[in-house]
Tab-separated table of C-alpha atoms in Angstrom:
chain	number	residue	atom	x	y	z
A	5	MET	CA	113.084	102.382	131.689
A	6	SER	CA	110.163	100.289	130.490
A	7	LYS	CA	107.802	101.914	128.020
A	8	LYS	CA	104.104	101.305	128.573
A	9	LEU	CA	101.197	102.171	126.295
A	10	LEU	CA	97.570	102.034	127.356
A	11	VAL	CA	95.067	102.046	124.496
A	12	ILE	CA	91.461	102.752	125.448
A	13	GLY	CA	89.407	101.359	122.591
A	14	TYR	CA	85.947	102.445	121.496
A	15	ILE	CA	85.513	98.832	120.384
A	16	TRP	CA	87.823	95.830	120.163
A	17	PRO	CA	89.656	96.083	116.816
A	18	GLU	CA	88.210	94.050	113.931
A	19	PRO	CA	90.745	94.292	111.061
A	20	SER	CA	88.882	91.673	109.020
A	21	THR	CA	85.648	93.729	108.980
A	22	THR	CA	86.584	97.422	109.185
A	23	ALA	CA	89.267	99.790	107.956
A	24	ALA	CA	89.321	101.287	111.467
A	25	GLY	CA	90.249	97.856	112.812
A	26	SER	CA	93.110	97.564	110.327
A	27	ARG	CA	94.275	101.019	111.260
A	28	MET	CA	94.328	100.161	114.967
A	29	GLN	CA	96.238	96.942	114.286
A	30	GLN	CA	98.850	98.935	112.366
A	31	LEU	CA	99.244	101.424	115.236
A	32	LEU	CA	99.605	98.598	117.757
A	33	GLU	CA	102.262	96.961	115.590
A	34	ALA	CA	104.107	100.289	115.366
A	35	PHE	CA	104.191	100.685	119.159
A	36	LEU	CA	105.374	97.099	119.540
A	37	ALA	CA	108.194	97.914	117.108
A	38	PHE	CA	109.055	100.939	119.300
A	39	GLY	CA	109.484	98.566	122.253
A	40	TYR	CA	106.299	99.341	124.188
A	41	GLN	CA	104.466	96.987	126.523
A	42	ILE	CA	100.839	97.444	125.460
A	43	THR	CA	97.591	97.091	127.352
A	44	PHE	CA	94.369	97.394	125.365
A	45	ALA	CA	91.275	98.231	127.423
A	46	SER	CA	87.663	98.758	126.378
A	47	THR	CA	84.153	98.992	127.782
A	48	ALA	CA	82.819	97.117	124.741
A	49	SER	CA	82.160	93.408	124.320
A	50	LYS	CA	84.289	91.306	121.986
A	51	THR	CA	82.803	89.752	118.842
A	52	GLU	CA	83.674	86.777	116.663
A	53	TYR	CA	85.677	89.155	114.458
A	54	SER	CA	87.746	90.738	117.274
A	55	LEU	CA	91.515	90.628	116.837
A	56	ASP	CA	93.283	88.108	119.097
A	57	LEU	CA	95.481	90.625	120.915
A	58	GLU	CA	96.985	88.057	123.267
A	59	THR	CA	98.790	86.388	120.349
A	60	MET	CA	100.464	89.766	119.731
A	61	ASP	CA	101.662	89.839	123.376
A	62	ILE	CA	99.212	92.649	124.142
A	63	ALA	CA	97.497	92.547	127.541
A	64	THR	CA	93.746	93.195	127.618
A	65	ALA	CA	91.382	94.601	130.223
A	66	HIS	CA	87.676	95.285	130.487
A	67	ILE	CA	86.932	98.679	132.026
A	68	GLN	CA	83.738	100.353	133.203
A	69	LEU	CA	82.245	103.715	132.323
A	70	ASN	CA	81.781	106.265	135.106
A	71	HIS	CA	83.508	104.051	137.637
A	72	SER	CA	86.400	104.799	139.986
A	73	SER	CA	87.847	101.316	139.369
A	74	PHE	CA	89.533	102.845	136.304
A	75	ASP	CA	91.431	105.238	138.593
A	76	ASP	CA	92.977	102.313	140.491
A	77	PHE	CA	93.630	100.486	137.218
A	78	ILE	CA	95.629	103.305	135.637
A	79	GLN	CA	97.526	104.116	138.849
A	80	GLN	CA	98.723	100.520	139.012
A	81	LEU	CA	99.576	100.380	135.314
A	82	MET	CA	101.330	103.796	135.219
A	83	PRO	CA	101.586	104.086	131.412
A	84	ASN	CA	104.000	106.472	129.689
A	85	VAL	CA	101.557	106.938	126.820
A	86	VAL	CA	97.758	106.717	126.669
A	87	MET	CA	95.955	106.552	123.335
A	88	PHE	CA	92.232	107.269	123.131
A	89	ASP	CA	90.533	105.567	120.219
A	90	ARG	CA	88.173	108.355	119.016
A	91	PHE	CA	87.058	111.524	120.727
A	92	MET	CA	84.105	109.935	122.584
A	93	VAL	CA	86.563	107.783	124.532
A	94	GLU	CA	88.695	110.819	125.394
A	95	GLU	CA	85.574	112.586	126.681
A	96	GLN	CA	84.825	109.655	128.967
A	97	PHE	CA	88.307	108.818	130.244
A	98	GLY	CA	90.523	111.823	129.441
A	99	TRP	CA	89.974	113.624	132.738
A	100	ARG	CA	90.692	110.440	134.707
A	101	VAL	CA	93.961	109.939	132.786
A	102	ALA	CA	94.931	113.595	133.333
A	103	GLU	CA	94.239	113.291	137.066
A	104	HIS	CA	95.718	109.862	137.822
A	105	ALA	CA	98.503	109.610	135.195
A	106	PRO	CA	99.354	113.291	134.608
A	107	SER	CA	102.812	112.656	133.157
A	108	ALA	CA	101.542	110.246	130.481
A	109	LEU	CA	101.550	111.522	126.904
A	110	ARG	CA	97.929	111.692	125.728
A	111	ILE	CA	97.247	110.739	122.096
A	112	LEU	CA	93.921	110.953	120.271
A	113	ASN	CA	93.360	108.560	117.363
A	114	THR	CA	90.571	110.084	115.252
A	115	GLU	CA	90.010	107.466	112.480
A	116	ASP	CA	88.139	110.289	110.732
A	117	LEU	CA	86.426	113.554	111.641
A	118	HIS	CA	83.029	112.266	112.734
A	119	ALA	CA	81.375	115.685	112.421
A	120	LEU	CA	82.564	116.005	108.828
A	121	ARG	CA	80.945	112.687	107.944
A	122	LYS	CA	77.751	113.562	109.838
A	123	SER	CA	77.361	117.032	108.344
A	124	ARG	CA	77.869	115.661	104.833
A	125	GLU	CA	75.274	112.955	105.447
A	126	GLU	CA	72.800	115.533	106.780
A	127	ALA	CA	73.321	117.774	103.732
A	128	LEU	CA	72.730	114.804	101.411
A	129	LYS	CA	69.506	113.848	103.203
A	130	LYS	CA	68.259	117.418	102.824
A	131	ASN	CA	69.262	117.353	99.147
A	132	GLN	CA	71.606	120.278	99.763
A	133	ILE	CA	75.143	120.941	98.592
A	134	PHE	CA	77.578	120.447	101.476
A	135	LYS	CA	79.498	123.564	102.537
A	136	ILE	CA	82.489	123.622	104.856
A	137	GLU	CA	80.497	125.949	107.153
A	138	ASP	CA	78.105	123.025	107.749
A	139	TRP	CA	81.012	121.202	109.359
A	140	LYS	CA	82.399	124.218	111.230
A	141	ASN	CA	78.986	124.859	112.809
A	142	HIS	CA	78.134	121.243	113.604
A	143	PRO	CA	77.811	120.554	117.372
A	144	THR	CA	79.978	117.436	117.070
A	145	THR	CA	82.793	119.583	115.669
A	146	LEU	CA	82.956	121.456	118.973
A	147	ARG	CA	83.354	118.165	120.837
A	148	GLU	CA	86.020	116.848	118.462
A	149	ILE	CA	88.095	120.034	118.474
A	150	ALA	CA	87.905	120.270	122.260
A	151	SER	CA	89.204	116.704	122.464
A	152	ILE	CA	92.056	117.510	120.075
A	153	TYR	CA	93.139	120.451	122.229
A	154	ARG	CA	92.980	118.419	125.447
A	155	CYS	CA	95.412	115.862	123.998
A	156	ASP	CA	99.121	116.282	123.375
A	157	LEU	CA	98.975	114.773	119.893
A	158	THR	CA	96.169	113.828	117.520
A	159	LEU	CA	96.710	111.265	114.769
A	160	MET	CA	94.921	112.165	111.547
A	161	ILE	CA	94.424	109.653	108.770
A	162	SER	CA	93.497	112.106	105.993
A	163	SER	CA	95.705	114.891	104.618
A	164	TYR	CA	92.522	116.784	103.684
A	165	GLU	CA	91.301	116.735	107.283
A	166	MET	CA	94.734	117.927	108.479
A	167	GLU	CA	94.394	120.795	106.029
A	168	ILE	CA	90.915	121.962	107.077
A	169	LEU	CA	91.737	121.732	110.790
A	170	GLN	CA	94.701	124.053	110.297
A	171	GLN	CA	93.260	126.376	107.667
A	172	LYS	CA	89.617	126.650	108.729
A	173	LEU	CA	89.917	126.289	112.524
A	174	LYS	CA	93.554	127.323	113.091
A	175	VAL	CA	94.417	124.183	115.077
A	176	PRO	CA	98.198	124.360	115.757
A	177	SER	CA	100.222	121.996	113.582
A	178	GLU	CA	102.230	120.798	116.603
A	179	LEU	CA	99.076	119.131	117.960
A	180	LEU	CA	98.543	117.094	114.768
A	181	LEU	CA	100.294	114.331	112.844
A	182	CYS	CA	99.050	112.756	109.617
A	183	ILE	CA	99.578	108.983	109.663
A	184	PRO	CA	97.460	107.297	106.967
A	185	PHE	CA	97.196	103.537	106.564
A	186	MET	CA	100.637	101.923	106.697
A	187	VAL	CA	101.565	99.345	104.059
A	188	ASP	CA	104.607	97.088	103.692
A	189	VAL	CA	105.206	98.267	100.141
A	190	GLY	CA	108.357	96.171	99.767
A	191	ASN	CA	106.198	93.036	99.831
A	192	ILE	CA	103.941	94.264	97.028
A	193	SER	CA	104.925	93.661	93.429
A	194	ALA	CA	102.797	94.193	90.342
A	195	ALA	CA	104.290	90.976	88.967
A	196	LYS	CA	102.565	89.029	91.767
A	197	HIS	CA	99.107	90.390	90.952
A	198	PRO	CA	96.792	88.299	88.765
A	199	PRO	CA	96.793	89.834	85.254
A	200	PHE	CA	93.847	91.271	83.340
A	201	ASP	CA	92.915	87.960	81.655
A	202	ALA	CA	92.919	86.044	84.960
A	203	ARG	CA	90.244	88.323	86.451
A	204	ASN	CA	86.613	88.952	85.694
A	205	GLY	CA	83.674	90.971	86.918
A	206	PHE	CA	83.204	93.773	89.416
A	207	ILE	CA	83.377	93.941	93.209
A	208	SER	CA	82.221	96.232	96.004
A	209	ILE	CA	83.221	95.731	99.614
A	210	GLY	CA	82.478	97.484	102.894
A	211	ASN	CA	81.139	97.119	106.442
A	212	GLY	CA	77.345	97.269	106.615
A	213	LYS	CA	77.335	99.233	109.881
A	214	HIS	CA	78.968	102.174	108.096
A	215	ALA	CA	76.253	104.447	106.631
A	216	PRO	CA	78.327	105.693	103.630
A	217	ASN	CA	78.797	102.070	102.505
A	218	VAL	CA	75.086	101.256	102.622
A	219	ASP	CA	74.264	104.447	100.713
A	220	SER	CA	76.853	103.646	98.042
A	221	LEU	CA	75.345	100.163	97.545
A	222	LYS	CA	71.915	101.718	96.969
A	223	VAL	CA	73.441	103.957	94.296
A	224	LEU	CA	75.287	100.997	92.815
A	225	LYS	CA	72.167	98.848	92.630
A	226	ASN	CA	69.731	101.502	91.383
A	227	GLU	CA	71.820	103.876	89.286
A	228	ILE	CA	75.068	102.321	88.153
A	229	TRP	CA	74.529	98.596	87.752
A	230	PRO	CA	71.622	98.923	85.250
A	231	ARG	CA	73.832	101.174	83.103
A	232	ILE	CA	76.757	98.730	83.225
A	233	ARG	CA	74.539	95.731	82.399
A	234	HIS	CA	73.107	97.605	79.435
A	235	GLN	CA	76.617	97.647	77.925
A	236	LEU	CA	77.876	94.362	79.422
A	237	PRO	CA	74.791	92.063	79.511
A	238	ASN	CA	76.683	89.178	81.111
A	239	ALA	CA	78.580	91.206	83.704
A	240	GLU	CA	78.497	90.199	87.374
A	241	ILE	CA	79.245	92.087	90.566
A	242	GLN	CA	80.088	90.543	93.940
A	243	ILE	CA	79.097	92.467	97.090
A	244	TYR	CA	81.023	91.694	100.289
A	245	GLY	CA	80.880	93.074	103.819
A	246	ALA	CA	80.317	92.139	107.454
A	247	TYR	CA	77.115	93.219	109.210
A	248	LEU	CA	75.195	93.863	105.976
A	249	PRO	CA	71.646	95.048	106.805
A	250	GLN	CA	68.506	93.385	105.475
A	251	GLN	CA	67.969	96.100	102.861
A	252	VAL	CA	71.337	95.178	101.311
A	253	ASN	CA	70.782	91.412	101.519
A	254	GLU	CA	67.507	91.920	99.648
A	255	MET	CA	69.477	93.391	96.715
A	256	HIS	CA	70.785	89.909	95.882
A	257	ASP	CA	69.603	89.225	92.319
A	258	PRO	CA	71.458	86.553	90.294
A	259	ILE	CA	69.246	87.254	87.275
A	260	THR	CA	70.854	90.681	86.888
A	261	GLY	CA	74.291	89.466	88.016
A	262	PHE	CA	74.104	91.269	91.369
A	263	TYR	CA	75.394	88.909	94.081
A	264	VAL	CA	75.327	89.810	97.789
A	265	ASN	CA	77.737	87.462	99.577
A	266	GLY	CA	78.213	88.888	103.077
A	267	TRP	CA	81.503	88.833	104.933
A	268	ALA	CA	84.663	87.841	103.065
A	269	GLU	CA	87.085	85.941	105.279
A	270	ASP	CA	89.946	86.987	102.996
A	271	ALA	CA	89.242	90.385	101.401
A	272	PHE	CA	92.484	90.333	99.406
A	273	MET	CA	91.605	87.001	97.806
A	274	VAL	CA	88.207	88.186	96.529
A	275	LEU	CA	89.694	91.498	95.362
A	276	ARG	CA	92.391	89.693	93.368
A	277	SER	CA	89.751	87.708	91.480
A	278	ALA	CA	87.841	90.836	90.400
A	279	ARG	CA	88.792	93.100	87.536
A	280	VAL	CA	87.349	96.382	88.879
A	281	LEU	CA	86.299	97.700	92.305
A	282	LEU	CA	83.322	100.079	92.375
A	283	ALA	CA	82.824	102.580	95.230
A	284	PRO	CA	80.231	105.289	94.427
A	285	LEU	CA	80.553	107.062	97.795
A	286	ARG	CA	78.427	110.194	98.251
A	287	PHE	CA	79.504	111.153	101.776
A	288	GLY	CA	82.030	110.145	104.390
A	289	ALA	CA	85.322	111.226	105.946
A	290	GLY	CA	88.806	109.897	106.579
A	291	ILE	CA	90.315	107.707	103.883
A	292	LYS	CA	88.831	104.525	102.474
A	293	GLY	CA	90.294	101.169	103.400
A	294	LYS	CA	88.581	99.401	100.496
A	295	LEU	CA	90.337	101.671	97.989
A	296	LEU	CA	93.701	101.077	99.627
A	297	ASP	CA	93.051	97.312	99.604
A	298	ALA	CA	92.317	97.600	95.892
A	299	MET	CA	95.699	99.277	95.360
A	300	GLN	CA	97.450	96.534	97.322
A	301	THR	CA	95.851	93.795	95.220
A	302	GLY	CA	96.431	95.559	91.892
A	303	THR	CA	92.677	96.016	91.371
A	304	PRO	CA	91.781	99.248	89.538
A	305	SER	CA	88.856	101.181	90.982
A	306	VAL	CA	86.175	103.641	89.989
A	307	THR	CA	85.080	105.968	92.757
A	308	THR	CA	83.949	109.531	93.445
A	309	THR	CA	85.821	112.670	94.456
A	310	MET	CA	84.615	111.892	97.974
A	311	GLY	CA	86.148	108.429	97.750
A	312	THR	CA	89.597	109.709	96.808
A	313	GLU	CA	89.660	112.623	99.269
A	314	GLY	CA	92.991	112.766	101.074
A	315	MET	CA	94.195	109.595	99.323
A	316	HIS	CA	96.293	110.483	96.286
A	317	ALA	CA	97.846	113.965	96.707
A	318	ASP	CA	98.720	115.086	93.161
A	319	LEU	CA	99.367	111.553	91.871
A	320	ALA	CA	97.286	109.794	89.222
A	321	TRP	CA	94.482	107.600	90.576
A	322	ASN	CA	94.537	103.826	90.006
A	323	GLY	CA	91.443	103.970	87.836
A	324	PHE	CA	88.860	106.703	87.333
A	325	ILE	CA	87.143	109.369	89.451
A	326	ALA	CA	83.574	110.313	88.494
A	327	ASP	CA	80.684	112.016	90.315
A	328	ASP	CA	78.168	111.698	87.480
A	329	TRP	CA	76.627	108.204	87.362
A	330	ASP	CA	76.693	108.023	83.543
A	331	GLU	CA	80.394	108.877	83.546
A	332	PHE	CA	80.975	106.497	86.446
A	333	SER	CA	79.356	103.618	84.549
A	334	GLN	CA	81.247	104.398	81.339
A	335	ALA	CA	84.539	104.415	83.268
A	336	ALA	CA	83.692	101.063	84.882
A	337	VAL	CA	82.929	99.502	81.496
A	338	LYS	CA	86.108	100.952	79.979
A	339	LEU	CA	88.306	99.491	82.719
A	340	HIS	CA	86.614	96.111	82.413
A	341	LYS	CA	86.971	95.935	78.614
A	342	ASP	CA	90.160	97.859	77.824
A	343	GLN	CA	93.272	96.004	78.932
A	344	GLU	CA	95.612	98.936	78.233
A	345	SER	CA	93.603	101.342	80.446
A	346	TRP	CA	93.371	98.660	83.121
A	347	GLU	CA	97.139	98.052	83.161
A	348	ILE	CA	97.888	101.797	83.368
A	349	ALA	CA	95.535	102.026	86.351
A	350	GLN	CA	97.188	99.046	88.028
A	351	HIS	CA	100.601	100.626	87.519
A	352	ASN	CA	99.395	103.836	89.190
A	353	SER	CA	98.573	101.918	92.374
A	354	SER	CA	102.257	101.039	92.873
A	355	ALA	CA	103.294	104.696	92.785
A	356	LEU	CA	100.533	105.673	95.222
A	357	LEU	CA	101.512	102.986	97.717
A	358	GLN	CA	105.233	103.724	97.586
A	359	GLN	CA	104.956	107.491	97.873
A	360	LEU	CA	102.070	107.877	100.327
A	361	TYR	CA	101.586	104.674	102.360
A	362	ASP	CA	105.055	103.253	103.035
A	363	ARG	CA	104.979	101.741	106.534
A	364	GLN	CA	108.679	102.263	107.210
A	365	SER	CA	108.545	105.992	106.450
A	366	LEU	CA	105.282	106.625	108.324
A	367	GLN	CA	106.327	104.568	111.335
A	368	SER	CA	109.577	106.522	111.521
A	369	SER	CA	107.634	109.796	111.435
A	370	LEU	CA	105.421	108.632	114.316
A	371	GLY	CA	108.369	107.366	116.357
A	372	ASN	CA	110.298	110.610	115.954
A	373	ARG	CA	107.313	112.732	117.035
A	374	LEU	CA	106.722	110.534	120.098
A	375	GLU	CA	110.348	110.824	121.210
A	376	PHE	CA	110.300	114.588	120.755
A	377	LEU	CA	107.099	115.038	122.767
A	378	ILE	CA	108.077	112.691	125.596
A	379	MET	CA	111.415	114.477	126.025
A	380	ASP	CA	109.818	117.930	126.235
A	381	LEU	CA	106.207	117.297	127.266
A	382	GLU	CA	106.000	120.090	129.831
A	383	ALA	CA	107.141	122.726	127.325
A	384	HIS	CA	104.764	121.326	124.698
A	385	ARG	CA	101.817	121.565	127.086
A	386	SER	CA	102.746	125.083	128.214
A	387	LYS	CA	102.227	126.303	124.632
A	388	ASN	CA	98.764	124.757	124.483
A	389	PHE	CA	96.854	127.240	126.644
A	390	ILE	CA	93.472	126.368	125.108
A	391	GLY	CA	94.103	122.730	125.944
A	392	LYS	CA	94.835	123.583	129.588
A	393	LEU	CA	91.719	125.745	129.722
A	394	LEU	CA	89.519	122.972	128.305
A	395	GLN	CA	91.084	120.380	130.586
A	396	HIS	CA	90.301	122.587	133.595
A	397	GLN	CA	86.697	123.045	132.484
A	398	THR	CA	86.331	119.307	131.862
A	399	MET	CA	87.628	118.536	135.330
A	400	SER	CA	84.990	120.877	136.706
A	401	SER	CA	82.077	119.426	134.750
A	402	THR	CA	82.559	115.967	133.248
A	403	LYS	CA	84.401	114.738	136.337
A	404	TYR	CA	81.591	115.578	138.714
A	405	MET	CA	78.902	114.381	136.320
A	406	ALA	CA	80.720	111.020	136.167
A	407	LYS	CA	80.968	110.882	139.957
A	408	TRP	CA	77.261	111.708	140.258
A	409	ILE	CA	76.383	108.890	137.804
A	410	GLU	CA	78.578	106.475	139.779
A	411	GLU	CA	76.800	107.395	143.025
A	412	LYS	CA	73.379	106.922	141.375
A	413	HIS	CA	74.459	103.439	140.274
A	414	LYS	CA	75.512	102.623	143.835
A	415	GLU	CA	72.069	103.659	145.119
A	416	LYS	CA	70.414	101.271	142.669
């Protein structure tokens, strides 16, 4: 029997500009390895950075919101598995999938818990200390949790987010699976990384559309970089990222060694030339692609507790973790000057990658869970009473709202 996967994307994946794009590429590659025929569909428009899915033998389709053409599309395709890329997509298309492809396994890919990121950002703007109750009571949390229950399996990227879903909201473990970024660790060798003496300067990298990245660059420019330059007067930092806003481009200041370069076509190449990655993140969720890229290129990093959340279990970090900007700056200077500390940090990255991000192990875990669920989907769903309840309510509300919107469009 042929195995078919339909992925409904929030956007077309951009692995060269976002960690979410890399994550989606890894999931697609995993399903290809499992022998699936894949169709990727989205309501969004492609960009110059969009992944060329056709070269991966993945079919593509443009779909419309609130339009019955999707019903015909999915009935003709008849997928065995449907993956929604983020909860907003499940809200829009989940009821149509449940109605027109009821036997398909429904998977939610979260990327991160959006409400966790939003509630942390709101607390920061109010100059308040974030509390977990802020997240539990956030309206977006209700939407995300409802989406998780309506699906048969939700892929989490962060072990911390797995933990709070189960401990704070009692989400059943059988509805969740933690699959962080997947790395071919066998291809990574510390001996291949440029050594301490072959590198120089600092680097920061991140997509400019992502609010935590823009905030961290403000902190870097105003709080941390002046402290580093005071101790290293000739130091330079290179800032990279697609879609950088004007306020970031205006930070470019060669006189103080602060260079804003825009998008890096090859992120690994620029990371390998730098001695230290800096990521003073004050809010966010999920796990951070830039920090994983630093591990893969043997580039030690200095980041915050927020930056390392869900990323290193009880293993030593490949650099330093600091939430005070004086301590952060001192750690950055130490890594840049002290070869012994730098080499210890680089060594730590190998252990982190092998124990937590091994593609072969994670892909096997995903494949095993898929097989188990597909074989016994009816029994799995019968245990998820809240999911059935929410699906019924969605059918009664979202479905008819969508039909009403479609009729209004026809009138126009």
